[in-house]
């Protein structure tokens, strides 16, 4: 009998768990109850649940704001526009590539957050508040490492926060927007460098067409194949992905 591969066994296990969950769904629905406590504590629990639901609904936006996703997805969008292919690769492909590159860049930071905050909280050795602070510390350090001092000072001055040397004392209210505009600035710098070679190809093709008297022929239509073959010959995806990852430094 042929043995299943690990991936096949994992899929079979997931299918079995899903089937079992669907089968016991009605019973779970009948036995599920939410204890909000009694007396004055019920209001606090309701507020906690509302806050938790709010955070969960904003989780994708929060992850975009405090990770490398902003720089990566903007650079990939610039690359597509520079090549003149408006819908290729599709948005779904660009977003997926940006997400995986972001996961690769953020893996050391997220692993450190997990070990410092989530694991002790699951072992019930620290409180939820301390777990939140420990989990946030590596992410805060990542943002401080890549934020421009000028951008951070701008928001600190506007908010009236006193300057501080300690990283853990930096307000997220000022750090997050400063980090985002720093990422956008670097993304625009990389985008300019990406546009230059493709712009040169467009200018050369337009000049050749004009010298041949073919002014009615759109230069973009002629230059697109040259842009594609140029990007392939220089191994463009390798260079772009590698440069984006290395722009955050080792680890």
GROMACS .gro file of C-alpha atoms in nm:
model
  251
    1UNK     CA    1   0.000   0.000   0.000
    2UNK     CA    2   0.140   0.339  -0.100
    3UNK     CA    3   0.214   0.565   0.194
    4UNK     CA    4   0.078   0.919   0.193
    5UNK     CA    5   0.317   1.210   0.187
    6UNK     CA    6   0.327   1.448   0.486
    7UNK     CA    7   0.133   1.711   0.287
    8UNK     CA    8  -0.137   1.458   0.197
    9UNK     CA    9  -0.162   1.345   0.559
   10UNK     CA   10  -0.197   1.708   0.670
   11UNK     CA   11  -0.475   1.769   0.417
   12UNK     CA   12  -0.652   1.452   0.525
   13UNK     CA   13  -0.628   1.555   0.890
   14UNK     CA   14  -0.761   1.902   0.811
   15UNK     CA   15  -1.049   1.752   0.613
   16UNK     CA   16  -1.130   1.518   0.901
   17UNK     CA   17  -1.128   1.798   1.153
   18UNK     CA   18  -1.350   2.011   0.931
   19UNK     CA   19  -1.597   1.726   0.887
   20UNK     CA   20  -1.606   1.662   1.261
   21UNK     CA   21  -1.662   2.032   1.327
   22UNK     CA   22  -1.955   2.046   1.085
   23UNK     CA   23  -2.104   1.731   1.233
   24UNK     CA   24  -2.094   1.860   1.589
   25UNK     CA   25  -2.190   2.217   1.496
   26UNK     CA   26  -2.554   2.199   1.616
   27UNK     CA   27  -2.449   2.049   1.949
   28UNK     CA   28  -2.186   2.316   1.997
   29UNK     CA   29  -2.435   2.588   1.911
   30UNK     CA   30  -2.673   2.458   2.179
   31UNK     CA   31  -2.404   2.439   2.449
   32UNK     CA   32  -2.218   2.762   2.367
   33UNK     CA   33  -2.273   3.041   2.615
   34UNK     CA   34  -2.099   3.371   2.688
   35UNK     CA   35  -2.041   3.461   3.050
   36UNK     CA   36  -2.020   3.836   3.092
   37UNK     CA   37  -2.002   3.817   3.468
   38UNK     CA   38  -2.242   3.964   3.717
   39UNK     CA   39  -2.302   4.301   3.872
   40UNK     CA   40  -2.075   4.591   3.797
   41UNK     CA   41  -1.812   4.378   3.622
   42UNK     CA   42  -2.046   4.296   3.331
   43UNK     CA   43  -2.007   4.646   3.187
   44UNK     CA   44  -1.630   4.616   3.188
   45UNK     CA   45  -1.647   4.277   3.018
   46UNK     CA   46  -1.877   4.414   2.749
   47UNK     CA   47  -1.634   4.699   2.688
   48UNK     CA   48  -1.348   4.447   2.663
   49UNK     CA   49  -1.539   4.240   2.407
   50UNK     CA   50  -1.622   4.550   2.200
   51UNK     CA   51  -1.257   4.659   2.212
   52UNK     CA   52  -1.143   4.310   2.110
   53UNK     CA   53  -1.383   4.301   1.814
   54UNK     CA   54  -1.267   4.647   1.708
   55UNK     CA   55  -0.902   4.543   1.718
   56UNK     CA   56  -0.977   4.225   1.521
   57UNK     CA   57  -1.161   4.423   1.252
   58UNK     CA   58  -0.868   4.665   1.222
   59UNK     CA   59  -0.599   4.395   1.242
   60UNK     CA   60  -0.520   4.394   0.865
   61UNK     CA   61  -0.476   4.771   0.864
   62UNK     CA   62  -0.263   4.758   1.178
   63UNK     CA   63  -0.037   4.494   1.024
   64UNK     CA   64   0.004   4.711   0.714
   65UNK     CA   65   0.094   5.015   0.924
   66UNK     CA   66   0.365   4.858   1.142
   67UNK     CA   67   0.536   4.622   0.896
   68UNK     CA   68   0.734   4.643   0.573
   69UNK     CA   69   0.421   4.588   0.362
   70UNK     CA   70   0.379   4.956   0.271
   71UNK     CA   71   0.721   4.993   0.110
   72UNK     CA   72   0.704   4.660  -0.071
   73UNK     CA   73   0.358   4.697  -0.224
   74UNK     CA   74   0.422   5.057  -0.336
   75UNK     CA   75   0.749   4.956  -0.505
   76UNK     CA   76   0.579   4.666  -0.683
   77UNK     CA   77   0.305   4.903  -0.803
   78UNK     CA   78   0.568   5.147  -0.933
   79UNK     CA   79   0.740   4.862  -1.114
   80UNK     CA   80   0.422   4.761  -1.291
   81UNK     CA   81   0.348   5.119  -1.395
   82UNK     CA   82   0.705   5.174  -1.514
   83UNK     CA   83   0.685   4.872  -1.740
   84UNK     CA   84   0.356   4.997  -1.885
   85UNK     CA   85   0.161   4.680  -1.807
   86UNK     CA   86  -0.135   4.817  -1.616
   87UNK     CA   87  -0.300   4.488  -1.519
   88UNK     CA   88  -0.013   4.240  -1.539
   89UNK     CA   89   0.066   4.099  -1.291
   90UNK     CA   90  -0.287   4.127  -1.149
   91UNK     CA   91  -0.348   4.303  -0.818
   92UNK     CA   92  -0.404   3.970  -0.644
   93UNK     CA   93  -0.059   3.849  -0.751
   94UNK     CA   94   0.114   4.171  -0.644
   95UNK     CA   95  -0.060   4.172  -0.306
   96UNK     CA   96   0.025   3.805  -0.250
   97UNK     CA   97   0.390   3.862  -0.339
   98UNK     CA   98   0.402   4.167  -0.112
   99UNK     CA   99   0.250   3.968   0.174
  100UNK     CA  100   0.501   3.684   0.143
  101UNK     CA  101   0.795   3.924   0.115
  102UNK     CA  102   0.661   4.107   0.420
  103UNK     CA  103   0.635   3.778   0.611
  104UNK     CA  104   0.995   3.698   0.515
  105UNK     CA  105   1.122   4.039   0.630
  106UNK     CA  106   0.917   4.043   0.951
  107UNK     CA  107   0.977   3.679   1.049
  108UNK     CA  108   1.260   3.750   1.300
  109UNK     CA  109   1.061   4.033   1.460
  110UNK     CA  110   0.741   3.831   1.485
  111UNK     CA  111   0.924   3.528   1.623
  112UNK     CA  112   1.082   3.745   1.890
  113UNK     CA  113   0.741   3.892   1.976
  114UNK     CA  114   0.592   3.544   2.002
  115UNK     CA  115   0.864   3.417   2.233
  116UNK     CA  116   0.868   3.730   2.450
  117UNK     CA  117   0.496   3.783   2.493
  118UNK     CA  118   0.267   3.511   2.361
  119UNK     CA  119   0.446   3.205   2.503
  120UNK     CA  120   0.466   3.338   2.862
  121UNK     CA  121   0.102   3.447   2.847
  122UNK     CA  122  -0.007   3.101   2.729
  123UNK     CA  123   0.191   2.954   3.019
  124UNK     CA  124   0.002   3.196   3.248
  125UNK     CA  125   0.327   3.333   3.385
  126UNK     CA  126   0.251   3.696   3.295
  127UNK     CA  127  -0.062   3.909   3.268
  128UNK     CA  128  -0.230   4.017   2.946
  129UNK     CA  129  -0.107   4.374   2.988
  130UNK     CA  130   0.254   4.266   3.029
  131UNK     CA  131   0.219   4.022   2.739
  132UNK     CA  132   0.096   4.306   2.518
  133UNK     CA  133   0.393   4.523   2.614
  134UNK     CA  134   0.643   4.242   2.555
  135UNK     CA  135   0.485   4.150   2.222
  136UNK     CA  136   0.488   4.508   2.105
  137UNK     CA  137   0.850   4.578   2.205
  138UNK     CA  138   1.018   4.403   1.904
  139UNK     CA  139   0.773   4.566   1.661
  140UNK     CA  140   0.842   4.905   1.816
  141UNK     CA  141   1.217   4.841   1.785
  142UNK     CA  142   1.171   4.748   1.418
  143UNK     CA  143   0.988   5.071   1.345
  144UNK     CA  144   1.242   5.280   1.535
  145UNK     CA  145   1.522   5.118   1.336
  146UNK     CA  146   1.370   5.214   1.001
  147UNK     CA  147   1.199   5.546   1.078
  148UNK     CA  148   1.367   5.870   0.981
  149UNK     CA  149   1.458   6.084   1.280
  150UNK     CA  150   1.322   6.390   1.101
  151UNK     CA  151   0.981   6.227   1.048
  152UNK     CA  152   0.962   6.106   1.407
  153UNK     CA  153   1.057   6.448   1.540
  154UNK     CA  154   0.781   6.606   1.330
  155UNK     CA  155   0.504   6.405   1.493
  156UNK     CA  156   0.659   6.432   1.839
  157UNK     CA  157   0.665   6.811   1.805
  158UNK     CA  158   0.307   6.826   1.676
  159UNK     CA  159   0.177   6.602   1.955
  160UNK     CA  160   0.372   6.793   2.217
  161UNK     CA  161   0.536   6.477   2.348
  162UNK     CA  162   0.867   6.530   2.528
  163UNK     CA  163   1.176   6.390   2.355
  164UNK     CA  164   1.294   6.060   2.499
  165UNK     CA  165   1.596   5.837   2.456
  166UNK     CA  166   1.424   5.514   2.563
  167UNK     CA  167   1.268   5.315   2.279
  168UNK     CA  168   0.990   5.176   2.495
  169UNK     CA  169   0.885   5.529   2.590
  170UNK     CA  170   0.823   5.640   2.230
  171UNK     CA  171   0.454   5.700   2.173
  172UNK     CA  172   0.291   5.480   1.910
  173UNK     CA  173   0.070   5.776   1.824
  174UNK     CA  174   0.379   5.950   1.685
  175UNK     CA  175   0.586   5.648   1.584
  176UNK     CA  176   0.338   5.475   1.352
  177UNK     CA  177   0.261   5.771   1.118
  178UNK     CA  178   0.629   5.868   1.116
  179UNK     CA  179   0.723   5.512   1.021
  180UNK     CA  180   0.463   5.508   0.743
  181UNK     CA  181   0.577   5.830   0.576
  182UNK     CA  182   0.938   5.713   0.606
  183UNK     CA  183   0.843   5.392   0.427
  184UNK     CA  184   0.657   5.586   0.158
  185UNK     CA  185   0.957   5.813   0.104
  186UNK     CA  186   1.191   5.518   0.056
  187UNK     CA  187   0.938   5.348  -0.172
  188UNK     CA  188   0.924   5.660  -0.391
  189UNK     CA  189   1.304   5.672  -0.405
  190UNK     CA  190   1.316   5.310  -0.522
  191UNK     CA  191   1.031   5.381  -0.766
  192UNK     CA  192   1.232   5.663  -0.927
  193UNK     CA  193   1.525   5.428  -0.982
  194UNK     CA  194   1.290   5.172  -1.137
  195UNK     CA  195   1.137   5.425  -1.376
  196UNK     CA  196   1.468   5.552  -1.521
  197UNK     CA  197   1.569   5.253  -1.742
  198UNK     CA  198   1.216   5.203  -1.873
  199UNK     CA  199   1.185   5.575  -1.946
  200UNK     CA  200   1.508   5.559  -2.147
  201UNK     CA  201   1.366   5.271  -2.353
  202UNK     CA  202   1.050   5.475  -2.420
  203UNK     CA  203   1.255   5.776  -2.532
  204UNK     CA  204   1.476   5.569  -2.763
  205UNK     CA  205   1.176   5.398  -2.923
  206UNK     CA  206   0.993   5.730  -2.966
  207UNK     CA  207   1.301   5.887  -3.129
  208UNK     CA  208   1.342   5.595  -3.369
  209UNK     CA  209   0.976   5.604  -3.469
  210UNK     CA  210   0.988   5.979  -3.524
  211UNK     CA  211   1.302   5.952  -3.738
  212UNK     CA  212   1.128   5.686  -3.948
  213UNK     CA  213   0.823   5.908  -3.992
  214UNK     CA  214   0.598   5.666  -3.804
  215UNK     CA  215   0.456   5.930  -3.573
  216UNK     CA  216   0.106   5.778  -3.575
  217UNK     CA  217   0.229   5.452  -3.423
  218UNK     CA  218   0.205   5.457  -3.040
  219UNK     CA  219   0.559   5.429  -2.895
  220UNK     CA  220   0.426   5.248  -2.587
  221UNK     CA  221   0.302   4.958  -2.797
  222UNK     CA  222   0.645   4.916  -2.958
  223UNK     CA  223   0.851   4.968  -2.642
  224UNK     CA  224   0.659   4.718  -2.428
  225UNK     CA  225   0.824   4.404  -2.573
  226UNK     CA  226   1.167   4.564  -2.530
  227UNK     CA  227   1.085   4.648  -2.168
  228UNK     CA  228   0.976   4.292  -2.101
  229UNK     CA  229   1.284   4.132  -2.256
  230UNK     CA  230   1.509   4.384  -2.079
  231UNK     CA  231   1.346   4.300  -1.744
  232UNK     CA  232   1.386   3.928  -1.810
  233UNK     CA  233   1.749   3.956  -1.923
  234UNK     CA  234   1.857   4.148  -1.612
  235UNK     CA  235   1.664   3.900  -1.392
  236UNK     CA  236   1.439   4.179  -1.270
  237UNK     CA  237   1.230   3.990  -1.016
  238UNK     CA  238   1.544   3.857  -0.851
  239UNK     CA  239   1.690   4.207  -0.828
  240UNK     CA  240   1.371   4.375  -0.706
  241UNK     CA  241   1.282   4.113  -0.444
  242UNK     CA  242   1.640   4.087  -0.323
  243UNK     CA  243   1.683   4.464  -0.303
  244UNK     CA  244   1.359   4.508  -0.110
  245UNK     CA  245   1.453   4.244   0.145
  246UNK     CA  246   1.812   4.366   0.180
  247UNK     CA  247   1.692   4.725   0.225
  248UNK     CA  248   1.584   4.624   0.576
  249UNK     CA  249   1.926   4.489   0.662
  250UNK     CA  250   2.022   4.147   0.798
  251UNK     CA  251   1.787   3.968   1.038
   0.00000   0.00000   0.00000
